Amino acid sequence: MHFSAKPAYDDGVHAASGSSPHGPQWPESHNHRIVFLLDAASLLEERALRDWIAAARPADFAAANLEVLTIPSSRGKKARRALDPRLEVALASDDNPLFAPLRIAWQPAQRDGVHAARLSDLLTLGDPRDPGPLRQRWIRQRHPDRCCIVAGEPATAVDLRQRWRRAAGTDTGHTVGLPEFVARQAALALERAERRLRGTRYKVPRFVHEEILTRPAFRSGVAAVARELGRDEAAVTNDAARYLHEIAATHSTYVIDLVANLIRALYQQGYGGLHYDRADLERIYALAQRHPVVFLPSHKSNLDHLVLQSALHENGHPPNHTAGGINMNFFPVGPLVRRSGVFFIRRTFKDNATYKFVLRQYVDYLMEKRFPLEWYIEGGRSRGGKLLPPRFGLLAYVVDSYRRGKSEDVHLIPVSIAYDQIQDVSDYVAEQRGGKKEKESFGWFLRLVRRLRRRYGNIHIRFGEPLSLADALGPPDPAAEPNPDEQNLTLQKLAFEVSVRINRATPITPTSLVTMALLGVVDRALTVEETRSALANLVDYVRSRRLPTTGELDLEETDGVQRALDALVDSGVIACFDEGPDAVYMIGADQHLTAAYYRNTIIHFFVNGAIAEIALLAAADRIQGATDEERLSPVDCFWEEAFDLRDLFKFEFFFADKETFRREIREELRQQAPDWENAVKGGADSIRSLVRRIRPFSAHRVLRPFAESYRVVADALLQLPGGTIEDSAFQSKCLALGKQYQLQRRIRNPESVSKVLFETAVKLARNRGLLDEDATNLGDQRRAFAEELREAVRRIDAIGTLAASRFAGLIP
């Protein structure tokens, strides 16, 4: 037997009433002497608990078999903190007494049948669950239903001593004493019992530092780190304790309620509503009752964590332990969010063995206790709109913890958070043009709040299919010999799969489709009816593929298109000229990167189709230009070109493995033309005829900015004499060359001049050895790279010409 939660009341909740509050049943002593452990934050609470004991004691239970002790209170700034010395005596007695914890729980006022704390109450009266002595007296007299007695499961001295020894391992000299351990276990039992009263949204860890620092695994691990570093163990222990204090979240139920109310007030300034499926959260809640869950959301805005926390709080979920960058730990935001679940970690710590050890121990603790985790798998916010490549750091810690048997399973929850429009997008555009990221501070936070004074539409949260580590990796095997290469590959596959599931769950918004349509029309304004026409094939594509949307798109009707255009005009993304007979719309001046951001949030749904279009044209060109001796297979040519394009854009998109990619392309073309393979076998003219049947054309909308941006980098590399580059200077060179090409109309899309795209192009060039000074024929390789991109751009332009012809009614 050990201290654990039990139903504190016969029917779940009994309220205090007058001077003799109703409470839990008298503990079943089984002939043991009973020692009540009172967790009281005030004299009023202690008197109420003692009154209940006196009133509830059965007539046949001798007063001599009863003792009442106090333990350090878990609440109240001036509450008793000293340990009653009689506790040690009681634990050492020969009669093996039964220890029964008791506490008073204070409830917020009841509104609409629910005890909930309102923002006005929290800001004016303080924490309703931890009232001061005067307020306690007032509540008990006026609202006795808000004063409740909570009991933890009792345990005998023998049981508690055995548990203490198990917790200490073989080294009882370096752990807490038995009385301190018992007091802590009593407080934990009361927390679990009180959670039945408050709800699981307040399931938060207690005594995190004390529990982790006194664990045998922690102490032995610190000793190993000290030996590895050649340092004094006491000094390493002090560093470890300091790092744990720096990292760990320190929850407060008051701050959890306060932050939840502040978040709602904050996002509702700029957004109309927060939309998600409650059934999804119910399923995740059921998973979290059995195993730890890790939420891995996309990162588009500084509001991402806040709105996800709000949705979870509204549905009774406990706050996630959310990893935040240490740069966000500024006053007053840092202290607030730390006490509502955020733990802060340093940006880099790979050379700090002690810090890495402490973080691993903290993650182990959260996994063992089944506390939910959260972080952004992309690392930082996406500046270009599409999902960034995943970071492996924290995921590696969780997978390692699972492999070592800290949990029987862990469920990774992919989360897509989509916005009709984003208040941060102007900052992203500035950074893409070479500007520096603004440092987070209180002034920065105030500017963020001020931006929310205008309307940005709605926020949409979608939960992807959970990914079980037990299913993906097999059962935990702590004794297995680790294979670093194999584990690294497995980690990459897990992260990749999570990213794919985030993309798969991402809903298509009217904003994203309208910007995609308008960005596909270069140097021309459209009427509302023309915009609707430009959208028609895109909408049909979305519906025929059953792609996720934020609701009914309503873009087949003029009114729906008009609403979407008006919202974008209000934010300045689209310019409207309405002084002629018909209002016409086009992407606003210097707004192409903004519009591209919204388009890029959904282009992953169209990438395979775009690749198929270009590969078909490339195959037709090769077949037409082949000599009689070459005798190329049209189908083989097509697949070679498709895989070459997959390799060209491999750092931009989450492509499936080669066989799955082949199936996806085949299915994409089958949806367009069931007889596509026969058409390809028919030769160049047949292939071009097949291309003209595709609806919608996607390459010019989806891939042109990437190909044009890569071409700028390829041309800039041709102008360099050597292999290595200095990243910052080369970025500036590319931005200048891109602007020149834009003015010369050598690139068609202004959004192609983007620091984000240039960075990825450099990554590809480095991967191909084009920045290696020792490479043979470096100039020839760079010229081949530039030619490959010129050909890709030429074929994309050909698709754009076909799209313009269809829009003009010249082809069906």
PDB file of N, CA and C in Angstrom, residues 61-145:
ATOM      1  N   PHE A  61     -14.261   3.944  17.791  1.00  0.00           N
ATOM      2  CA  PHE A  61     -12.833   4.143  17.545  1.00  0.00           C
ATOM      3  C   PHE A  61     -12.267   4.971  18.694  1.00  0.00           C
ATOM      4  N   ALA A  62     -11.356   4.373  19.465  1.00  0.00           N
ATOM      5  CA  ALA A  62     -10.829   5.002  20.673  1.00  0.00           C
ATOM      6  C   ALA A  62      -9.988   6.219  20.325  1.00  0.00           C
ATOM      7  N   ALA A  63     -10.171   7.290  21.070  1.00  0.00           N
ATOM      8  CA  ALA A  63      -9.396   8.505  20.848  1.00  0.00           C
ATOM      9  C   ALA A  63      -7.909   8.267  21.048  1.00  0.00           C
ATOM     10  N   ALA A  64      -7.567   7.286  21.859  1.00  0.00           N
ATOM     11  CA  ALA A  64      -6.159   6.994  22.107  1.00  0.00           C
ATOM     12  C   ALA A  64      -5.462   6.441  20.867  1.00  0.00           C
ATOM     13  N   ASN A  65      -6.248   5.906  19.942  1.00  0.00           N
ATOM     14  CA  ASN A  65      -5.677   5.358  18.697  1.00  0.00           C
ATOM     15  C   ASN A  65      -5.636   6.390  17.570  1.00  0.00           C
ATOM     16  N   LEU A  66      -5.732   7.644  17.943  1.00  0.00           N
ATOM     17  CA  LEU A  66      -5.801   8.715  16.954  1.00  0.00           C
ATOM     18  C   LEU A  66      -4.755   9.776  17.259  1.00  0.00           C
ATOM     19  N   GLU A  67      -4.037  10.212  16.236  1.00  0.00           N
ATOM     20  CA  GLU A  67      -3.070  11.295  16.378  1.00  0.00           C
ATOM     21  C   GLU A  67      -3.204  12.218  15.174  1.00  0.00           C
ATOM     22  N   VAL A  68      -3.052  13.497  15.398  1.00  0.00           N
ATOM     23  CA  VAL A  68      -3.159  14.498  14.330  1.00  0.00           C
ATOM     24  C   VAL A  68      -1.854  15.276  14.259  1.00  0.00           C
ATOM     25  N   LEU A  69      -1.211  15.249  13.084  1.00  0.00           N
ATOM     26  CA  LEU A  69       0.035  15.972  12.855  1.00  0.00           C
ATOM     27  C   LEU A  69      -0.133  16.900  11.645  1.00  0.00           C
ATOM     28  N   THR A  70       0.684  17.902  11.581  1.00  0.00           N
ATOM     29  CA  THR A  70       0.684  18.781  10.407  1.00  0.00           C
ATOM     30  C   THR A  70       1.931  18.507   9.566  1.00  0.00           C
ATOM     31  N   ILE A  71       1.778  18.699   8.276  1.00  0.00           N
ATOM     32  CA  ILE A  71       2.901  18.600   7.357  1.00  0.00           C
ATOM     33  C   ILE A  71       3.064  19.950   6.663  1.00  0.00           C
ATOM     34  N   PRO A  72       4.226  20.226   6.064  1.00  0.00           N
ATOM     35  CA  PRO A  72       4.397  21.511   5.384  1.00  0.00           C
ATOM     36  C   PRO A  72       3.299  21.730   4.348  1.00  0.00           C
ATOM     37  N   SER A  73       2.683  22.895   4.407  1.00  0.00           N
ATOM     38  CA  SER A  73       1.557  23.168   3.521  1.00  0.00           C
ATOM     39  C   SER A  73       2.030  23.345   2.085  1.00  0.00           C
ATOM     40  N   SER A  74       1.200  22.899   1.164  1.00  0.00           N
ATOM     41  CA  SER A  74       1.500  23.026  -0.263  1.00  0.00           C
ATOM     42  C   SER A  74       1.031  24.355  -0.820  1.00  0.00           C
ATOM     43  N   ARG A  75       0.341  25.178   0.003  1.00  0.00           N
ATOM     44  CA  ARG A  75      -0.194  26.447  -0.488  1.00  0.00           C
ATOM     45  C   ARG A  75       0.097  27.542   0.516  1.00  0.00           C
ATOM     46  N   GLY A  76      -0.068  28.773   0.033  1.00  0.00           N
ATOM     47  CA  GLY A  76       0.015  29.924   0.924  1.00  0.00           C
ATOM     48  C   GLY A  76       1.433  30.409   1.128  1.00  0.00           C
ATOM     49  N   LYS A  77       1.655  31.701   0.940  1.00  0.00           N
ATOM     50  CA  LYS A  77       3.001  32.258   1.074  1.00  0.00           C
ATOM     51  C   LYS A  77       3.488  32.206   2.514  1.00  0.00           C
ATOM     52  N   LYS A  78       2.581  32.339   3.478  1.00  0.00           N
ATOM     53  CA  LYS A  78       2.978  32.352   4.882  1.00  0.00           C
ATOM     54  C   LYS A  78       2.600  31.048   5.576  1.00  0.00           C
ATOM     55  N   ALA A  79       2.363  30.009   4.787  1.00  0.00           N
ATOM     56  CA  ALA A  79       1.940  28.744   5.357  1.00  0.00           C
ATOM     57  C   ALA A  79       3.093  28.074   6.100  1.00  0.00           C
ATOM     58  N   ARG A  80       2.730  27.154   6.979  1.00  0.00           N
ATOM     59  CA  ARG A  80       3.717  26.430   7.764  1.00  0.00           C
ATOM     60  C   ARG A  80       4.593  25.587   6.862  1.00  0.00           C
ATOM     61  N   ARG A  81       5.900  25.707   7.000  1.00  0.00           N
ATOM     62  CA  ARG A  81       6.836  24.955   6.179  1.00  0.00           C
ATOM     63  C   ARG A  81       7.640  23.941   6.978  1.00  0.00           C
ATOM     64  N   ALA A  82       7.710  24.103   8.274  1.00  0.00           N
ATOM     65  CA  ALA A  82       8.524  23.196   9.089  1.00  0.00           C
ATOM     66  C   ALA A  82       7.822  21.852   9.234  1.00  0.00           C
ATOM     67  N   LEU A  83       8.647  20.810   9.361  1.00  0.00           N
ATOM     68  CA  LEU A  83       8.120  19.461   9.524  1.00  0.00           C
ATOM     69  C   LEU A  83       7.897  19.187  11.006  1.00  0.00           C
ATOM     70  N   ASP A  84       6.738  18.660  11.368  1.00  0.00           N
ATOM     71  CA  ASP A  84       6.430  18.329  12.753  1.00  0.00           C
ATOM     72  C   ASP A  84       7.357  17.210  13.224  1.00  0.00           C
ATOM     73  N   PRO A  85       8.147  17.443  14.272  1.00  0.00           N
ATOM     74  CA  PRO A  85       9.094  16.405  14.725  1.00  0.00           C
ATOM     75  C   PRO A  85       8.409  15.126  15.179  1.00  0.00           C
ATOM     76  N   ARG A  86       7.124  15.210  15.525  1.00  0.00           N
ATOM     77  CA  ARG A  86       6.420  13.997  15.969  1.00  0.00           C
ATOM     78  C   ARG A  86       6.206  13.002  14.835  1.00  0.00           C
ATOM     79  N   LEU A  87       6.348  13.464  13.573  1.00  0.00           N
ATOM     80  CA  LEU A  87       6.164  12.548  12.446  1.00  0.00           C
ATOM     81  C   LEU A  87       7.242  11.462  12.467  1.00  0.00           C
ATOM     82  N   GLU A  88       8.467  11.843  12.769  1.00  0.00           N
ATOM     83  CA  GLU A  88       9.553  10.858  12.817  1.00  0.00           C
ATOM     84  C   GLU A  88       9.305   9.841  13.921  1.00  0.00           C
ATOM     85  N   VAL A  89       8.771  10.319  15.039  1.00  0.00           N
ATOM     86  CA  VAL A  89       8.466   9.417  16.150  1.00  0.00           C
ATOM     87  C   VAL A  89       7.377   8.436  15.741  1.00  0.00           C
ATOM     88  N   ALA A  90       6.343   8.952  15.082  1.00  0.00           N
ATOM     89  CA  ALA A  90       5.235   8.085  14.670  1.00  0.00           C
ATOM     90  C   ALA A  90       5.704   7.032  13.672  1.00  0.00           C
ATOM     91  N   LEU A  91       6.609   7.398  12.785  1.00  0.00           N
ATOM     92  CA  LEU A  91       7.104   6.438  11.796  1.00  0.00           C
ATOM     93  C   LEU A  91       7.966   5.359  12.433  1.00  0.00           C
ATOM     94  N   ALA A  92       8.608   5.702  13.549  1.00  0.00           N
ATOM     95  CA  ALA A  92       9.496   4.738  14.216  1.00  0.00           C
ATOM     96  C   ALA A  92       8.762   3.842  15.210  1.00  0.00           C
ATOM     97  N   SER A  93       7.485   4.116  15.449  1.00  0.00           N
ATOM     98  CA  SER A  93       6.752   3.327  16.447  1.00  0.00           C
ATOM     99  C   SER A  93       6.549   1.895  15.983  1.00  0.00           C
ATOM    100  N   ASP A  94       6.353   0.996  16.937  1.00  0.00           N
ATOM    101  CA  ASP A  94       6.251  -0.435  16.637  1.00  0.00           C
ATOM    102  C   ASP A  94       4.864  -0.872  16.186  1.00  0.00           C
ATOM    103  N   ASP A  95       3.850  -0.001  16.349  1.00  0.00           N
ATOM    104  CA  ASP A  95       2.484  -0.443  16.069  1.00  0.00           C
ATOM    105  C   ASP A  95       2.068  -0.239  14.607  1.00  0.00           C
ATOM    106  N   ASN A  96       3.011   0.195  13.743  1.00  0.00           N
ATOM    107  CA  ASN A  96       2.741   0.329  12.303  1.00  0.00           C
ATOM    108  C   ASN A  96       1.465   1.112  12.035  1.00  0.00           C
ATOM    109  N   PRO A  97       1.437   2.403  12.398  1.00  0.00           N
ATOM    110  CA  PRO A  97       0.208   3.191  12.228  1.00  0.00           C
ATOM    111  C   PRO A  97      -0.127   3.423  10.753  1.00  0.00           C
ATOM    112  N   LEU A  98      -1.380   3.803  10.572  1.00  0.00           N
ATOM    113  CA  LEU A  98      -1.882   4.137   9.239  1.00  0.00           C
ATOM    114  C   LEU A  98      -1.860   5.657   9.104  1.00  0.00           C
ATOM    115  N   PHE A  99      -1.171   6.178   8.063  1.00  0.00           N
ATOM    116  CA  PHE A  99      -1.074   7.622   7.854  1.00  0.00           C
ATOM    117  C   PHE A  99      -2.104   8.038   6.807  1.00  0.00           C
ATOM    118  N   ALA A 100      -2.955   9.018   7.176  1.00  0.00           N
ATOM    119  CA  ALA A 100      -4.059   9.446   6.315  1.00  0.00           C
ATOM    120  C   ALA A 100      -3.957  10.948   6.057  1.00  0.00           C
ATOM    121  N   PRO A 101      -3.651  11.370   4.816  1.00  0.00           N
ATOM    122  CA  PRO A 101      -3.522  12.803   4.509  1.00  0.00           C
ATOM    123  C   PRO A 101      -4.892  13.471   4.348  1.00  0.00           C
ATOM    124  N   LEU A 102      -4.990  14.733   4.782  1.00  0.00           N
ATOM    125  CA  LEU A 102      -6.201  15.542   4.629  1.00  0.00           C
ATOM    126  C   LEU A 102      -5.813  16.956   4.208  1.00  0.00           C
ATOM    127  N   ARG A 103      -6.714  17.574   3.472  1.00  0.00           N
ATOM    128  CA  ARG A 103      -6.477  18.942   2.997  1.00  0.00           C
ATOM    129  C   ARG A 103      -7.821  19.612   2.739  1.00  0.00           C
ATOM    130  N   ILE A 104      -7.838  20.946   2.809  1.00  0.00           N
ATOM    131  CA  ILE A 104      -8.990  21.743   2.364  1.00  0.00           C
ATOM    132  C   ILE A 104      -8.733  22.178   0.921  1.00  0.00           C
ATOM    133  N   ALA A 105      -9.736  22.004   0.053  1.00  0.00           N
ATOM    134  CA  ALA A 105      -9.664  22.498  -1.328  1.00  0.00           C
ATOM    135  C   ALA A 105     -10.694  23.598  -1.502  1.00  0.00           C
ATOM    136  N   TRP A 106     -10.261  24.711  -2.081  1.00  0.00           N
ATOM    137  CA  TRP A 106     -11.140  25.854  -2.326  1.00  0.00           C
ATOM    138  C   TRP A 106     -11.477  25.908  -3.805  1.00  0.00           C
ATOM    139  N   GLN A 107     -12.741  26.087  -4.099  1.00  0.00           N
ATOM    140  CA  GLN A 107     -13.222  26.095  -5.473  1.00  0.00           C
ATOM    141  C   GLN A 107     -13.556  27.520  -5.931  1.00  0.00           C
ATOM    142  N   PRO A 108     -13.361  27.820  -7.226  1.00  0.00           N
ATOM    143  CA  PRO A 108     -13.861  29.102  -7.750  1.00  0.00           C
ATOM    144  C   PRO A 108     -15.387  29.143  -7.693  1.00  0.00           C
ATOM    145  N   ALA A 109     -15.932  30.317  -7.898  1.00  0.00           N
ATOM    146  CA  ALA A 109     -17.389  30.454  -7.902  1.00  0.00           C
ATOM    147  C   ALA A 109     -17.983  29.626  -9.038  1.00  0.00           C
ATOM    148  N   GLN A 110     -19.173  29.114  -8.802  1.00  0.00           N
ATOM    149  CA  GLN A 110     -19.849  28.282  -9.799  1.00  0.00           C
ATOM    150  C   GLN A 110     -20.661  29.151 -10.748  1.00  0.00           C
ATOM    151  N   ARG A 111     -20.426  28.926 -12.059  1.00  0.00           N
ATOM    152  CA  ARG A 111     -21.170  29.649 -13.089  1.00  0.00           C
ATOM    153  C   ARG A 111     -21.609  28.650 -14.139  1.00  0.00           C
ATOM    154  N   ASP A 112     -22.895  28.649 -14.431  1.00  0.00           N
ATOM    155  CA  ASP A 112     -23.457  27.703 -15.401  1.00  0.00           C
ATOM    156  C   ASP A 112     -23.129  26.260 -15.024  1.00  0.00           C
ATOM    157  N   GLY A 113     -23.151  25.981 -13.735  1.00  0.00           N
ATOM    158  CA  GLY A 113     -22.929  24.615 -13.268  1.00  0.00           C
ATOM    159  C   GLY A 113     -21.480  24.186 -13.211  1.00  0.00           C
ATOM    160  N   VAL A 114     -20.547  25.107 -13.478  1.00  0.00           N
ATOM    161  CA  VAL A 114     -19.123  24.756 -13.522  1.00  0.00           C
ATOM    162  C   VAL A 114     -18.356  25.702 -12.613  1.00  0.00           C
ATOM    163  N   HIS A 115     -17.421  25.136 -11.827  1.00  0.00           N
ATOM    164  CA  HIS A 115     -16.532  25.963 -11.026  1.00  0.00           C
ATOM    165  C   HIS A 115     -15.395  26.429 -11.922  1.00  0.00           C
ATOM    166  N   ALA A 116     -15.454  27.681 -12.355  1.00  0.00           N
ATOM    167  CA  ALA A 116     -14.459  28.192 -13.291  1.00  0.00           C
ATOM    168  C   ALA A 116     -14.016  29.586 -12.862  1.00  0.00           C
ATOM    169  N   ALA A 117     -12.727  29.857 -13.022  1.00  0.00           N
ATOM    170  CA  ALA A 117     -12.173  31.158 -12.657  1.00  0.00           C
ATOM    171  C   ALA A 117     -12.238  32.102 -13.844  1.00  0.00           C
ATOM    172  N   ARG A 118     -12.854  33.249 -13.665  1.00  0.00           N
ATOM    173  CA  ARG A 118     -12.933  34.256 -14.724  1.00  0.00           C
ATOM    174  C   ARG A 118     -11.721  35.175 -14.647  1.00  0.00           C
ATOM    175  N   LEU A 119     -11.410  35.786 -15.787  1.00  0.00           N
ATOM    176  CA  LEU A 119     -10.240  36.664 -15.844  1.00  0.00           C
ATOM    177  C   LEU A 119     -10.391  37.826 -14.866  1.00  0.00           C
ATOM    178  N   SER A 120     -11.581  38.404 -14.772  1.00  0.00           N
ATOM    179  CA  SER A 120     -11.783  39.543 -13.862  1.00  0.00           C
ATOM    180  C   SER A 120     -11.532  39.131 -12.416  1.00  0.00           C
ATOM    181  N   ASP A 121     -11.960  37.913 -12.044  1.00  0.00           N
ATOM    182  CA  ASP A 121     -11.730  37.430 -10.675  1.00  0.00           C
ATOM    183  C   ASP A 121     -10.243  37.221 -10.427  1.00  0.00           C
ATOM    184  N   LEU A 122      -9.573  36.622 -11.403  1.00  0.00           N
ATOM    185  CA  LEU A 122      -8.156  36.313 -11.236  1.00  0.00           C
ATOM    186  C   LEU A 122      -7.329  37.580 -11.080  1.00  0.00           C
ATOM    187  N   LEU A 123      -7.687  38.626 -11.832  1.00  0.00           N
ATOM    188  CA  LEU A 123      -6.901  39.850 -11.797  1.00  0.00           C
ATOM    189  C   LEU A 123      -7.215  40.711 -10.575  1.00  0.00           C
ATOM    190  N   THR A 124      -8.431  40.614 -10.046  1.00  0.00           N
ATOM    191  CA  THR A 124      -8.822  41.494  -8.932  1.00  0.00           C
ATOM    192  C   THR A 124      -8.742  40.806  -7.577  1.00  0.00           C
ATOM    193  N   LEU A 125      -9.094  39.530  -7.527  1.00  0.00           N
ATOM    194  CA  LEU A 125      -9.171  38.840  -6.235  1.00  0.00           C
ATOM    195  C   LEU A 125      -8.050  37.830  -6.012  1.00  0.00           C
ATOM    196  N   GLY A 126      -7.263  37.559  -7.058  1.00  0.00           N
ATOM    197  CA  GLY A 126      -6.190  36.579  -6.892  1.00  0.00           C
ATOM    198  C   GLY A 126      -6.672  35.166  -7.132  1.00  0.00           C
ATOM    199  N   ASP A 127      -5.899  34.212  -6.655  1.00  0.00           N
ATOM    200  CA  ASP A 127      -6.167  32.804  -6.911  1.00  0.00           C
ATOM    201  C   ASP A 127      -7.356  32.323  -6.084  1.00  0.00           C
ATOM    202  N   PRO A 128      -8.481  31.953  -6.721  1.00  0.00           N
ATOM    203  CA  PRO A 128      -9.640  31.481  -5.951  1.00  0.00           C
ATOM    204  C   PRO A 128      -9.381  30.144  -5.267  1.00  0.00           C
ATOM    205  N   ARG A 129      -8.343  29.423  -5.696  1.00  0.00           N
ATOM    206  CA  ARG A 129      -8.019  28.139  -5.075  1.00  0.00           C
ATOM    207  C   ARG A 129      -7.013  28.265  -3.935  1.00  0.00           C
ATOM    208  N   ASP A 130      -6.538  29.488  -3.721  1.00  0.00           N
ATOM    209  CA  ASP A 130      -5.615  29.735  -2.605  1.00  0.00           C
ATOM    210  C   ASP A 130      -5.942  31.078  -1.969  1.00  0.00           C
ATOM    211  N   PRO A 131      -7.144  31.205  -1.398  1.00  0.00           N
ATOM    212  CA  PRO A 131      -7.537  32.483  -0.809  1.00  0.00           C
ATOM    213  C   PRO A 131      -6.775  32.758   0.487  1.00  0.00           C
ATOM    214  N   GLY A 132      -6.630  34.041   0.808  1.00  0.00           N
ATOM    215  CA  GLY A 132      -6.018  34.421   2.074  1.00  0.00           C
ATOM    216  C   GLY A 132      -6.971  34.153   3.231  1.00  0.00           C
ATOM    217  N   PRO A 133      -6.480  34.308   4.464  1.00  0.00           N
ATOM    218  CA  PRO A 133      -7.311  33.975   5.647  1.00  0.00           C
ATOM    219  C   PRO A 133      -8.638  34.723   5.695  1.00  0.00           C
ATOM    220  N   LEU A 134      -8.642  36.027   5.405  1.00  0.00           N
ATOM    221  CA  LEU A 134      -9.899  36.780   5.452  1.00  0.00           C
ATOM    222  C   LEU A 134     -10.874  36.297   4.394  1.00  0.00           C
ATOM    223  N   ARG A 135     -10.364  36.035   3.185  1.00  0.00           N
ATOM    224  CA  ARG A 135     -11.227  35.557   2.115  1.00  0.00           C
ATOM    225  C   ARG A 135     -11.714  34.139   2.406  1.00  0.00           C
ATOM    226  N   GLN A 136     -10.885  33.332   3.027  1.00  0.00           N
ATOM    227  CA  GLN A 136     -11.318  31.993   3.418  1.00  0.00           C
ATOM    228  C   GLN A 136     -12.528  32.072   4.347  1.00  0.00           C
ATOM    229  N   ARG A 137     -12.428  32.958   5.313  1.00  0.00           N
ATOM    230  CA  ARG A 137     -13.530  33.085   6.275  1.00  0.00           C
ATOM    231  C   ARG A 137     -14.804  33.540   5.575  1.00  0.00           C
ATOM    232  N   TRP A 138     -14.656  34.505   4.650  1.00  0.00           N
ATOM    233  CA  TRP A 138     -15.823  35.023   3.929  1.00  0.00           C
ATOM    234  C   TRP A 138     -16.448  33.925   3.058  1.00  0.00           C
ATOM    235  N   ILE A 139     -15.612  33.172   2.341  1.00  0.00           N
ATOM    236  CA  ILE A 139     -16.125  32.101   1.477  1.00  0.00           C
ATOM    237  C   ILE A 139     -16.833  31.047   2.311  1.00  0.00           C
ATOM    238  N   ARG A 140     -16.247  30.689   3.449  1.00  0.00           N
ATOM    239  CA  ARG A 140     -16.831  29.615   4.264  1.00  0.00           C
ATOM    240  C   ARG A 140     -18.183  30.019   4.831  1.00  0.00           C
ATOM    241  N   GLN A 141     -18.347  31.316   5.098  1.00  0.00           N
ATOM    242  CA  GLN A 141     -19.617  31.786   5.633  1.00  0.00           C
ATOM    243  C   GLN A 141     -20.664  31.988   4.547  1.00  0.00           C
ATOM    244  N   ARG A 142     -20.244  32.548   3.385  1.00  0.00           N
ATOM    245  CA  ARG A 142     -21.194  32.895   2.337  1.00  0.00           C
ATOM    246  C   ARG A 142     -21.384  31.787   1.294  1.00  0.00           C
ATOM    247  N   HIS A 143     -20.320  31.047   0.992  1.00  0.00           N
ATOM    248  CA  HIS A 143     -20.376  30.025  -0.060  1.00  0.00           C
ATOM    249  C   HIS A 143     -19.722  28.730   0.429  1.00  0.00           C
ATOM    250  N   PRO A 144     -20.323  28.065   1.387  1.00  0.00           N
ATOM    251  CA  PRO A 144     -19.697  26.853   1.954  1.00  0.00           C
ATOM    252  C   PRO A 144     -19.497  25.745   0.935  1.00  0.00           C
ATOM    253  N   ASP A 145     -20.232  25.783  -0.191  1.00  0.00           N
ATOM    254  CA  ASP A 145     -20.041  24.747  -1.208  1.00  0.00           C
ATOM    255  C   ASP A 145     -18.683  24.846  -1.883  1.00  0.00           C
TER     256      ASP A 145
END
